[in-house]
Amino acid sequence: MNAVLLCDGVKVAMRLKFNEDGLVERDEIAKVVKGLMDDDGNEIRGRIKELRDDAVDALKEDGSSTRAICQFGNTLESFVNNM
């Protein structure tokens, strides 16, 4: 499930193909490594940078994660005060 999300959903990884014995052959590893060093790798690195930048922004003082945590804390405080 994680591989599907990273490869097909978020598109920040390349999937290795397993043979009928459930093993990854050296040619497959070489193909994926070459792909990561090629244009596919540039696209993946670009998406990773975008995700990293979004995460950094979310954690800033006025970021979405910080605001959500503050709102959650305020909701809990209000709940406790109304008990």
mmCIF file of C-alpha atoms in Angstrom:
data_model
loop_
_atom_site.group_PDB
_atom_site.id
_atom_site.type_symbol
_atom_site.label_atom_id
_atom_site.label_comp_id
_atom_site.label_asym_id
_atom_site.label_seq_id
_atom_site.Cartn_x
_atom_site.Cartn_y
_atom_site.Cartn_z
ATOM 1 C CA MET A 1 0.000 0.000 0.000
ATOM 2 C CA ASN A 2 2.808 2.450 0.830
ATOM 3 C CA ALA A 3 4.531 1.713 -2.491
ATOM 4 C CA VAL A 4 1.298 2.381 -4.379
ATOM 5 C CA LEU A 5 0.836 5.706 -2.595
ATOM 6 C CA LEU A 6 4.435 6.834 -3.137
ATOM 7 C CA CYS A 7 4.658 5.666 -6.766
ATOM 8 C CA ASP A 8 1.171 6.215 -8.157
ATOM 9 C CA GLY A 9 -0.387 8.726 -5.773
ATOM 10 C CA VAL A 10 2.254 11.222 -4.684
ATOM 11 C CA LYS A 11 4.645 10.212 -7.498
ATOM 12 C CA VAL A 12 7.837 10.531 -5.478
ATOM 13 C CA ALA A 13 9.166 7.012 -6.069
ATOM 14 C CA MET A 14 9.667 4.403 -8.777
ATOM 15 C CA ARG A 15 8.386 0.883 -8.308
ATOM 16 C CA LEU A 16 10.620 -2.137 -8.694
ATOM 17 C CA LYS A 17 9.153 -5.131 -10.530
ATOM 18 C CA PHE A 18 9.511 -8.534 -8.903
ATOM 19 C CA ASN A 19 10.022 -11.744 -10.867
ATOM 20 C CA GLU A 20 7.849 -14.850 -10.454
ATOM 21 C CA ASP A 21 9.977 -15.901 -7.451
ATOM 22 C CA GLY A 22 9.301 -12.608 -5.681
ATOM 23 C CA LEU A 23 12.833 -11.321 -6.244
ATOM 24 C CA VAL A 24 14.077 -8.129 -7.884
ATOM 25 C CA GLU A 25 16.614 -8.863 -10.579
ATOM 26 C CA ARG A 26 19.761 -6.790 -11.122
ATOM 27 C CA ASP A 27 18.548 -5.551 -14.525
ATOM 28 C CA GLU A 28 15.429 -4.144 -12.875
ATOM 29 C CA ILE A 29 17.500 -2.388 -10.213
ATOM 30 C CA ALA A 30 19.784 -0.942 -12.903
ATOM 31 C CA LYS A 31 16.759 0.268 -14.894
ATOM 32 C CA VAL A 32 15.236 2.032 -11.870
ATOM 33 C CA VAL A 33 18.558 3.588 -10.802
ATOM 34 C CA LYS A 34 19.097 4.906 -14.347
ATOM 35 C CA GLY A 35 15.549 6.254 -14.324
ATOM 36 C CA LEU A 36 16.183 8.059 -11.051
ATOM 37 C CA MET A 37 19.292 9.645 -12.522
ATOM 38 C CA ASP A 38 17.418 10.637 -15.702
ATOM 39 C CA ASP A 39 14.430 12.891 -16.381
ATOM 40 C CA ASP A 40 12.146 10.759 -14.191
ATOM 41 C CA GLY A 41 14.494 11.415 -11.290
ATOM 42 C CA ASN A 42 14.422 15.150 -11.944
ATOM 43 C CA GLU A 43 10.623 15.122 -11.848
ATOM 44 C CA ILE A 44 10.600 13.094 -8.634
ATOM 45 C CA ARG A 45 13.151 15.392 -6.976
ATOM 46 C CA GLY A 46 11.074 18.401 -8.024
ATOM 47 C CA ARG A 47 7.924 16.936 -6.450
ATOM 48 C CA ILE A 48 9.839 16.053 -3.274
ATOM 49 C CA LYS A 49 11.106 19.643 -3.035
ATOM 50 C CA GLU A 50 7.547 20.960 -3.447
ATOM 51 C CA LEU A 51 6.281 18.626 -0.713
ATOM 52 C CA ARG A 52 9.140 19.649 1.581
ATOM 53 C CA ASP A 53 8.438 23.342 0.996
ATOM 54 C CA ASP A 54 4.723 22.794 1.688
ATOM 55 C CA ALA A 55 5.558 20.976 4.931
ATOM 56 C CA VAL A 56 7.903 23.764 6.037
ATOM 57 C CA ASP A 57 5.196 26.353 5.298
ATOM 58 C CA ALA A 58 2.606 24.339 7.237
ATOM 59 C CA LEU A 59 4.853 24.284 10.311
ATOM 60 C CA LYS A 60 5.582 28.011 10.348
ATOM 61 C CA GLU A 61 4.037 30.160 13.069
ATOM 62 C CA ASP A 62 1.131 31.136 10.808
ATOM 63 C CA GLY A 63 1.099 27.822 8.903
ATOM 64 C CA SER A 64 -1.894 25.550 8.487
ATOM 65 C CA SER A 65 -0.611 22.861 10.888
ATOM 66 C CA THR A 66 0.147 25.389 13.616
ATOM 67 C CA ARG A 67 -3.286 26.993 13.203
ATOM 68 C CA ALA A 68 -4.996 23.582 13.305
ATOM 69 C CA ILE A 69 -3.189 22.598 16.522
ATOM 70 C CA CYS A 70 -4.086 25.936 18.130
ATOM 71 C CA GLN A 71 -7.708 25.537 17.091
ATOM 72 C CA PHE A 72 -7.761 22.010 18.519
ATOM 73 C CA GLY A 73 -6.287 23.283 21.795
ATOM 74 C CA ASN A 74 -8.893 26.047 21.964
ATOM 75 C CA THR A 75 -11.666 23.513 21.341
ATOM 76 C CA LEU A 76 -10.370 21.284 24.143
ATOM 77 C CA GLU A 77 -10.058 24.249 26.487
ATOM 78 C CA SER A 78 -13.624 25.317 25.691
ATOM 79 C CA PHE A 79 -14.865 21.777 26.263
ATOM 80 C CA VAL A 80 -13.124 21.537 29.649
ATOM 81 C CA ASN A 81 -14.408 24.961 30.727
ATOM 82 C CA ASN A 82 -18.001 23.970 29.902
ATOM 83 C CA MET A 83 -17.921 20.777 31.994
#
